[in-house]
PDB file of C-alpha atoms and ligand atoms in Angstrom:
ATOM      1  CA  MET A  17      12.057  81.439 251.131  1.00 65.00           C
ATOM      2  CA  TYR A  18      15.395  82.807 249.909  1.00 69.00           C
ATOM      3  CA  LYS A  19      18.236  83.450 251.885  1.00 75.00           C
ATOM      4  CA  PHE A  20      20.729  86.560 250.737  1.00 75.00           C
ATOM      5  CA  ILE A  21      24.211  86.421 252.577  1.00 77.00           C
ATOM      6  CA  ASP A  22      26.267  89.546 252.243  1.00 77.00           C
ATOM      7  CA  ASN A  23      29.822  89.552 252.396  1.00 77.00           C
ATOM      8  CA  ARG A  24      29.950  90.251 256.259  1.00 80.00           C
ATOM      9  CA  GLY A  25      27.894  87.147 256.665  1.00 81.00           C
ATOM     10  CA  LYS A  26      24.703  89.147 257.236  1.00 82.00           C
ATOM     11  CA  ILE A  27      21.574  87.053 256.300  1.00 80.00           C
ATOM     12  CA  LYS A  28      18.503  88.245 254.855  1.00 77.00           C
ATOM     13  CA  GLU A  29      15.396  86.019 254.364  1.00 76.00           C
ATOM     14  CA  ILE A  30      12.777  86.697 251.521  1.00 67.00           C
ATOM     15  CA  THR A  31       9.573  84.712 251.058  1.00 68.00           C
ATOM     16  CA  ILE A  32       7.859  84.682 247.871  1.00 59.00           C
ATOM     17  CA  ALA A  33       4.167  83.990 247.488  1.00 57.00           C
ATOM     18  CA  ARG A  34       3.565  80.671 246.203  1.00 62.00           C
ATOM     19  CA  ASP A  35      -0.481  80.527 245.456  1.00 72.00           C
ATOM     20  CA  ILE A  36       0.663  79.149 242.164  1.00 77.00           C
ATOM     21  CA  LEU A  37       1.880  75.867 243.587  1.00 83.00           C
ATOM     22  CA  GLU A  38      -1.663  75.521 245.301  1.00 87.00           C
ATOM     23  CA  ASP A  39      -3.253  75.463 241.638  1.00 88.00           C
ATOM     24  CA  GLN A  40      -0.887  73.074 240.614  1.00 90.00           C
ATOM     25  CA  ARG A  41      -1.580  70.803 243.646  1.00 93.00           C
ATOM     26  CA  GLN A  42      -5.114  70.913 242.745  1.00 95.00           C
ATOM     27  CA  LEU A  43      -4.757  69.986 239.156  1.00 96.00           C
ATOM     28  CA  ALA A  44      -2.401  67.193 240.261  1.00 97.00           C
ATOM     29  CA  GLU A  45      -5.159  65.975 242.548  1.00 97.00           C
ATOM     30  CA  LYS A  46      -7.690  65.735 239.699  1.00 98.00           C
ATOM     31  CA  ASN A  47      -5.080  63.675 237.504  1.00 98.00           C
ATOM     32  CA  ARG A  48      -4.740  61.117 240.427  1.00 98.00           C
ATOM     33  CA  THR A  49      -8.573  60.909 240.822  1.00 98.00           C
ATOM     34  CA  LEU A  50      -8.884  60.133 236.941  1.00 98.00           C
ATOM     35  CA  LEU A  51      -6.001  57.704 237.078  1.00 98.00           C
ATOM     36  CA  ASN A  52      -7.588  56.043 240.275  1.00 97.00           C
ATOM     37  CA  SER A  53     -10.684  55.695 238.568  1.00 97.00           C
ATOM     38  CA  LEU A  54      -9.117  53.947 235.584  1.00 97.00           C
ATOM     39  CA  GLY A  55      -6.860  51.560 237.912  1.00 96.00           C
ATOM     40  CA  ILE A  56      -3.852  53.219 236.353  1.00 97.00           C
ATOM     41  CA  LYS A  57      -0.723  53.806 238.484  1.00 97.00           C
ATOM     42  CA  MET A  58       1.792  56.640 237.695  1.00 97.00           C
ATOM     43  CA  ILE A  59       5.560  57.104 238.753  1.00 97.00           C
ATOM     44  CA  ASP A  60       7.306  60.323 238.401  1.00 97.00           C
ATOM     45  CA  ILE A  61      11.144  60.025 238.084  1.00 98.00           C
ATOM     46  CA  MET A  62      13.112  63.225 238.677  1.00 98.00           C
ATOM     47  CA  GLY A  63      16.968  63.702 238.717  1.00 97.00           C
ATOM     48  CA  SER A  64      19.602  66.024 237.049  1.00 97.00           C
ATOM     49  CA  VAL A  65      20.671  65.574 233.425  1.00 96.00           C
ATOM     50  CA  GLY A  66      23.076  62.505 232.878  1.00 96.00           C
ATOM     51  CA  THR A  67      22.140  60.631 236.126  1.00 97.00           C
ATOM     52  CA  GLY A  68      20.582  57.759 234.318  1.00 97.00           C
ATOM     53  CA  LYS A  69      16.735  58.596 234.173  1.00 97.00           C
ATOM     54  CA  THR A  70      16.272  56.975 231.072  1.00 96.00           C
ATOM     55  CA  SER A  71      18.453  54.063 231.623  1.00 97.00           C
ATOM     56  CA  LEU A  72      16.636  53.298 234.820  1.00 98.00           C
ATOM     57  CA  VAL A  73      13.132  53.603 232.885  1.00 97.00           C
ATOM     58  CA  GLN A  74      14.422  51.074 230.264  1.00 97.00           C
ATOM     59  CA  LYS A  75      15.325  48.570 233.355  1.00 97.00           C
ATOM     60  CA  LEU A  76      12.003  49.282 234.972  1.00 97.00           C
ATOM     61  CA  ILE A  77      10.463  48.456 231.561  1.00 97.00           C
ATOM     62  CA  GLU A  78      12.178  45.147 231.375  1.00 96.00           C
ATOM     63  CA  HIS A  79      11.000  44.120 234.721  1.00 95.00           C
ATOM     64  CA  LEU A  80       7.313  45.549 234.395  1.00 95.00           C
ATOM     65  CA  LYS A  81       6.389  45.034 230.857  1.00 95.00           C
ATOM     66  CA  ASP A  82       5.128  41.358 230.761  1.00 94.00           C
ATOM     67  CA  ASN A  83       2.519  42.439 233.448  1.00 93.00           C
ATOM     68  CA  ASN A  84       1.731  46.087 232.608  1.00 96.00           C
ATOM     69  CA  ARG A  85       0.675  47.868 229.532  1.00 97.00           C
ATOM     70  CA  ILE A  86       3.226  50.830 229.970  1.00 97.00           C
ATOM     71  CA  VAL A  87       3.280  54.251 228.612  1.00 97.00           C
ATOM     72  CA  VAL A  88       6.348  56.352 228.915  1.00 96.00           C
ATOM     73  CA  LEU A  89       6.152  60.132 228.950  1.00 96.00           C
ATOM     74  CA  ASN A  90       9.651  61.619 228.361  1.00 94.00           C
ATOM     75  CA  GLY A  91      10.009  65.351 229.441  1.00 93.00           C
ATOM     76  CA  ASP A  92      12.952  67.160 227.926  1.00 90.00           C
ATOM     77  CA  LEU A  93      13.725  70.686 226.789  1.00 89.00           C
ATOM     78  CA  ALA A  94      14.562  69.439 223.250  1.00 90.00           C
ATOM     79  CA  THR A  95      15.199  66.240 221.158  1.00 90.00           C
ATOM     80  CA  THR A  96      13.469  62.747 220.766  1.00 91.00           C
ATOM     81  CA  ILE A  97      16.507  60.792 221.988  1.00 91.00           C
ATOM     82  CA  ASP A  98      14.594  59.512 225.192  1.00 91.00           C
ATOM     83  CA  GLN A  99      11.611  58.538 223.498  1.00 92.00           C
ATOM     84  CA  GLU A 100      13.402  56.487 220.745  1.00 93.00           C
ATOM     85  CA  ARG A 101      15.508  54.789 223.468  1.00 93.00           C
ATOM     86  CA  ILE A 102      12.285  53.797 224.980  1.00 93.00           C
ATOM     87  CA  MET A 103      10.268  52.661 221.648  1.00 93.00           C
ATOM     88  CA  GLN A 104      13.086  50.192 221.173  1.00 94.00           C
ATOM     89  CA  TYR A 105      11.256  48.164 223.733  1.00 94.00           C
ATOM     90  CA  GLY A 106       7.986  48.224 222.012  1.00 94.00           C
ATOM     91  CA  VAL A 107       6.473  50.321 224.770  1.00 94.00           C
ATOM     92  CA  GLN A 108       4.611  53.584 223.823  1.00 94.00           C
ATOM     93  CA  ALA A 109       6.564  56.547 224.661  1.00 94.00           C
ATOM     94  CA  VAL A 110       5.534  60.320 224.332  1.00 93.00           C
ATOM     95  CA  GLN A 111       7.910  62.905 224.045  1.00 92.00           C
ATOM     96  CA  VAL A 112       7.109  66.091 225.699  1.00 91.00           C
ATOM     97  CA  ASN A 113       9.428  69.094 224.674  1.00 91.00           C
ATOM     98  CA  THR A 114       9.158  71.678 227.113  1.00 90.00           C
ATOM     99  CA  GLY A 115      11.260  74.327 225.263  1.00 90.00           C
ATOM    100  CA  LYS A 116      12.429  76.649 228.097  1.00 88.00           C
ATOM    101  CA  GLU A 117      10.267  74.974 230.889  1.00 89.00           C
ATOM    102  CA  CYS A 118      12.811  73.488 233.398  1.00 93.00           C
ATOM    103  CA  HIS A 119       9.989  70.859 234.681  1.00 94.00           C
ATOM    104  CA  LEU A 120       6.607  69.304 233.808  1.00 95.00           C
ATOM    105  CA  ASP A 121       3.555  70.171 235.406  1.00 95.00           C
ATOM    106  CA  ALA A 122       0.097  68.652 235.998  1.00 95.00           C
ATOM    107  CA  ALA A 123      -1.578  70.372 233.223  1.00 94.00           C
ATOM    108  CA  VAL A 124       0.810  69.386 230.656  1.00 94.00           C
ATOM    109  CA  VAL A 125       0.578  65.822 231.775  1.00 95.00           C
ATOM    110  CA  LYS A 126      -3.061  66.200 231.649  1.00 95.00           C
ATOM    111  CA  GLY A 127      -2.915  67.255 228.037  1.00 93.00           C
ATOM    112  CA  VAL A 128      -0.738  64.052 227.213  1.00 94.00           C
ATOM    113  CA  PHE A 129      -3.713  61.977 228.973  1.00 95.00           C
ATOM    114  CA  ASP A 130      -6.181  63.578 226.814  1.00 93.00           C
ATOM    115  CA  ASN A 131      -4.287  62.372 223.773  1.00 91.00           C
ATOM    116  CA  LEU A 132      -3.929  58.577 225.054  1.00 94.00           C
ATOM    117  CA  GLU A 133      -6.406  55.640 225.022  1.00 95.00           C
ATOM    118  CA  LEU A 134      -6.202  55.360 228.915  1.00 96.00           C
ATOM    119  CA  LYS A 135      -8.377  52.304 228.944  1.00 96.00           C
ATOM    120  CA  ASP A 136      -5.387  50.384 227.528  1.00 96.00           C
ATOM    121  CA  VAL A 137      -2.802  51.395 229.881  1.00 97.00           C
ATOM    122  CA  ASP A 138      -1.892  50.039 233.417  1.00 97.00           C
ATOM    123  CA  LEU A 139       1.308  52.206 234.123  1.00 97.00           C
ATOM    124  CA  ILE A 140       2.544  55.578 233.235  1.00 98.00           C
ATOM    125  CA  ILE A 141       6.293  55.985 233.746  1.00 97.00           C
ATOM    126  CA  VAL A 142       7.196  59.840 233.766  1.00 97.00           C
ATOM    127  CA  GLU A 143      10.490  60.913 233.246  1.00 97.00           C
ATOM    128  CA  ASN A 144      10.641  64.678 234.254  1.00 97.00           C
ATOM    129  CA  VAL A 145      12.943  67.332 232.720  1.00 95.00           C
ATOM    130  CA  GLY A 146      16.524  66.634 233.807  1.00 94.00           C
ATOM    131  CA  ASN A 147      16.732  68.961 236.862  1.00 94.00           C
ATOM    132  CA  LEU A 148      17.365  68.706 240.568  1.00 94.00           C
ATOM    133  CA  ILE A 149      15.577  71.654 241.758  1.00 93.00           C
ATOM    134  CA  CYS A 150      12.131  72.840 240.822  1.00 92.00           C
ATOM    135  CA  PRO A 151      10.404  69.533 239.374  1.00 94.00           C
ATOM    136  CA  VAL A 152       9.592  68.438 243.037  1.00 93.00           C
ATOM    137  CA  ASP A 153       7.460  71.444 243.511  1.00 92.00           C
ATOM    138  CA  PHE A 154       5.139  70.641 240.552  1.00 94.00           C
ATOM    139  CA  PRO A 155       3.186  67.231 241.751  1.00 96.00           C
ATOM    140  CA  LEU A 156       1.816  65.506 238.685  1.00 97.00           C
ATOM    141  CA  GLY A 157      -0.656  63.366 240.324  1.00 97.00           C
ATOM    142  CA  SER A 158       1.549  60.335 240.695  1.00 97.00           C
ATOM    143  CA  HIS A 159       1.579  57.433 243.091  1.00 95.00           C
ATOM    144  CA  ARG A 160       5.036  57.442 243.522  1.00 95.00           C
ATOM    145  CA  ARG A 161       8.020  59.861 243.092  1.00 96.00           C
ATOM    146  CA  LEU A 162      11.829  58.575 242.442  1.00 97.00           C
ATOM    147  CA  LEU A 163      14.741  60.739 242.518  1.00 98.00           C
ATOM    148  CA  VAL A 164      17.698  59.357 240.555  1.00 98.00           C
ATOM    149  CA  ILE A 165      21.092  60.624 241.522  1.00 98.00           C
ATOM    150  CA  SER A 166      24.475  59.492 240.490  1.00 98.00           C
ATOM    151  CA  VAL A 167      27.765  59.329 241.851  1.00 97.00           C
ATOM    152  CA  THR A 168      29.295  61.261 238.968  1.00 97.00           C
ATOM    153  CA  GLU A 169      27.332  64.180 240.655  1.00 97.00           C
ATOM    154  CA  GLY A 170      30.167  64.304 243.285  1.00 96.00           C
ATOM    155  CA  PRO A 171      29.939  63.860 247.222  1.00 96.00           C
ATOM    156  CA  TYR A 172      27.833  66.835 247.860  1.00 96.00           C
ATOM    157  CA  VAL A 173      24.658  66.358 245.857  1.00 95.00           C
ATOM    158  CA  ALA A 174      22.181  65.768 248.836  1.00 96.00           C
ATOM    159  CA  VAL A 175      23.561  68.588 251.120  1.00 96.00           C
ATOM    160  CA  LYS A 176      23.580  71.085 248.389  1.00 95.00           C
ATOM    161  CA  HIS A 177      20.083  70.216 247.237  1.00 94.00           C
ATOM    162  CA  PRO A 178      18.283  69.570 250.468  1.00 95.00           C
ATOM    163  CA  HIS A 179      14.874  70.675 249.315  1.00 94.00           C
ATOM    164  CA  ILE A 180      14.205  67.852 246.733  1.00 96.00           C
ATOM    165  CA  PHE A 181      15.626  65.362 249.358  1.00 97.00           C
ATOM    166  CA  ALA A 182      13.204  66.610 251.937  1.00 96.00           C
ATOM    167  CA  GLU A 183      10.256  66.152 249.656  1.00 94.00           C
ATOM    168  CA  ILE A 184      11.267  62.909 248.038  1.00 95.00           C
ATOM    169  CA  ASP A 185      10.319  59.175 249.142  1.00 88.00           C
ATOM    170  CA  CYS A 186      12.447  57.140 247.073  1.00 96.00           C
ATOM    171  CA  VAL A 187      16.158  57.817 245.977  1.00 98.00           C
ATOM    172  CA  ALA A 188      18.026  55.683 243.756  1.00 98.00           C
ATOM    173  CA  ILE A 189      21.917  56.052 243.769  1.00 98.00           C
ATOM    174  CA  ASN A 190      22.992  55.264 240.265  1.00 98.00           C
ATOM    175  CA  LYS A 191      26.401  54.312 238.699  1.00 98.00           C
ATOM    176  CA  ILE A 192      27.815  52.865 241.965  1.00 98.00           C
ATOM    177  CA  ASP A 193      29.848  50.712 239.496  1.00 98.00           C
ATOM    178  CA  VAL A 194      32.177  53.652 238.846  1.00 98.00           C
ATOM    179  CA  ALA A 195      32.050  54.875 242.643  1.00 97.00           C
ATOM    180  CA  PRO A 196      35.431  53.540 243.421  1.00 96.00           C
ATOM    181  CA  VAL A 197      36.897  55.383 240.584  1.00 95.00           C
ATOM    182  CA  MET A 198      35.062  58.598 241.353  1.00 94.00           C
ATOM    183  CA  GLU A 199      36.497  58.167 244.837  1.00 96.00           C
ATOM    184  CA  ILE A 200      32.842  58.590 246.102  1.00 97.00           C
ATOM    185  CA  ASP A 201      31.578  57.058 249.417  1.00 98.00           C
ATOM    186  CA  VAL A 202      28.157  55.761 248.719  1.00 98.00           C
ATOM    187  CA  GLU A 203      27.568  55.218 252.456  1.00 97.00           C
ATOM    188  CA  GLN A 204      28.207  58.859 253.294  1.00 97.00           C
ATOM    189  CA  ILE A 205      25.990  59.963 250.432  1.00 98.00           C
ATOM    190  CA  THR A 206      23.059  57.629 252.012  1.00 98.00           C
ATOM    191  CA  ARG A 207      23.936  59.233 255.466  1.00 98.00           C
ATOM    192  CA  ASP A 208      23.592  62.818 253.984  1.00 98.00           C
ATOM    193  CA  ILE A 209      20.257  61.679 252.673  1.00 98.00           C
ATOM    194  CA  LYS A 210      18.912  60.284 255.880  1.00 98.00           C
ATOM    195  CA  SER A 211      20.015  63.310 257.781  1.00 97.00           C
ATOM    196  CA  ILE A 212      17.879  65.282 255.525  1.00 97.00           C
ATOM    197  CA  ASN A 213      14.824  62.699 255.304  1.00 97.00           C
ATOM    198  CA  ALA A 214      15.043  60.021 257.621  1.00 97.00           C
ATOM    199  CA  ASN A 215      11.740  58.401 255.882  1.00 95.00           C
ATOM    200  CA  THR A 216      13.085  58.250 252.458  1.00 96.00           C
ATOM    201  CA  THR A 217      14.184  54.754 250.850  1.00 96.00           C
ATOM    202  CA  ILE A 218      17.549  54.442 249.309  1.00 98.00           C
ATOM    203  CA  TYR A 219      18.561  52.177 246.636  1.00 98.00           C
ATOM    204  CA  PRO A 220      22.182  52.144 245.390  1.00 98.00           C
ATOM    205  CA  LEU A 221      22.195  50.451 242.010  1.00 98.00           C
ATOM    206  CA  SER A 222      23.780  50.250 238.580  1.00 98.00           C
ATOM    207  CA  CYS A 223      21.956  50.359 235.500  1.00 98.00           C
ATOM    208  CA  LYS A 224      24.913  49.190 233.494  1.00 97.00           C
ATOM    209  CA  GLU A 225      25.657  46.242 235.493  1.00 97.00           C
ATOM    210  CA  GLY A 226      21.788  45.408 236.474  1.00 96.00           C
ATOM    211  CA  THR A 227      22.648  45.482 240.208  1.00 97.00           C
ATOM    212  CA  GLY A 228      20.028  46.788 242.771  1.00 97.00           C
ATOM    213  CA  ILE A 229      17.264  47.120 240.139  1.00 97.00           C
ATOM    214  CA  LYS A 230      14.954  44.391 241.386  1.00 95.00           C
ATOM    215  CA  GLU A 231      14.918  45.541 245.182  1.00 95.00           C
ATOM    216  CA  LEU A 232      13.912  49.285 243.631  1.00 96.00           C
ATOM    217  CA  VAL A 233      11.194  47.587 241.382  1.00 95.00           C
ATOM    218  CA  THR A 234       9.885  45.734 244.425  1.00 93.00           C
ATOM    219  CA  GLU A 235       9.911  49.050 246.517  1.00 91.00           C
ATOM    220  CA  LEU A 236       8.162  51.067 243.707  1.00 90.00           C
ATOM    221  CA  THR A 237       5.285  48.598 242.967  1.00 89.00           C
ATOM    222  CA  GLY A 238       4.775  47.424 246.599  1.00 85.00           C
ATOM    223  CA  GLY A 239       3.832  50.443 248.198  1.00 69.00           C
ATOM    224  CA  TRP A 240       1.595  52.679 245.792  1.00 76.00           C
ATOM    225  CA  GLY A 241       0.850  55.848 247.505  1.00 71.00           C
ATOM    226  CA  ASN A 242      -0.042  59.458 246.833  1.00 71.00           C
ATOM    227  CA  ALA A 243       2.903  61.639 245.683  1.00 68.00           C
TER     228      ALA A 243
HETATM  229 MG1   MG B 386      16.670  61.005 229.823  1.00 81.01          MG
HETATM  230 ZN1   ZN B 387      11.224  74.208 236.806  1.00 81.01          ZN
END
């Protein structure tokens, strides 16, 4: 539903048919059924450009690669920068360049599955296209969805994007090491997120300093669900 607010403050609400999203949900469910049949877990990581999604994936790899055969799927409009960063860890990485598409979807992810030896995989980490709006509407069939935000996005990131926070079950607040310089109150951001979604779990952390990562890893791998 869209809201148009005219210059006298009059509000008009418009609803747009979203049947297309039902197809997406069914495709996502098929992906998850396939993964479950092979004992594979998948994490879908979302967040704006520059919040540290790739840095966090690198940290997750450091913690998980000894016990898991990992494949990373890097979604981006262009470039193989993220793929190259992941491959330094000796982990298989598939770059998906979406061109103009601002999110990954279940069909694209299935296409990647079809080109992998899934029997040699325990964990798939998806780094979605850098975007805080639509990726959440396109489930991939993952078992966990993680949103990465950063204190560099300013104090209003949650209240200005309530939709994604309402849908997400785990949020990482990255770059807390620079919060004092940015004059950002991490506690306030936490309260804002909780006011939108009381059930979401929130992990303030710093990929640069390595703080808070272990707690997030425990949370992500401790409660596999359907997302
Ligand atoms: Mg990235
Ligand atoms: Zn999109």
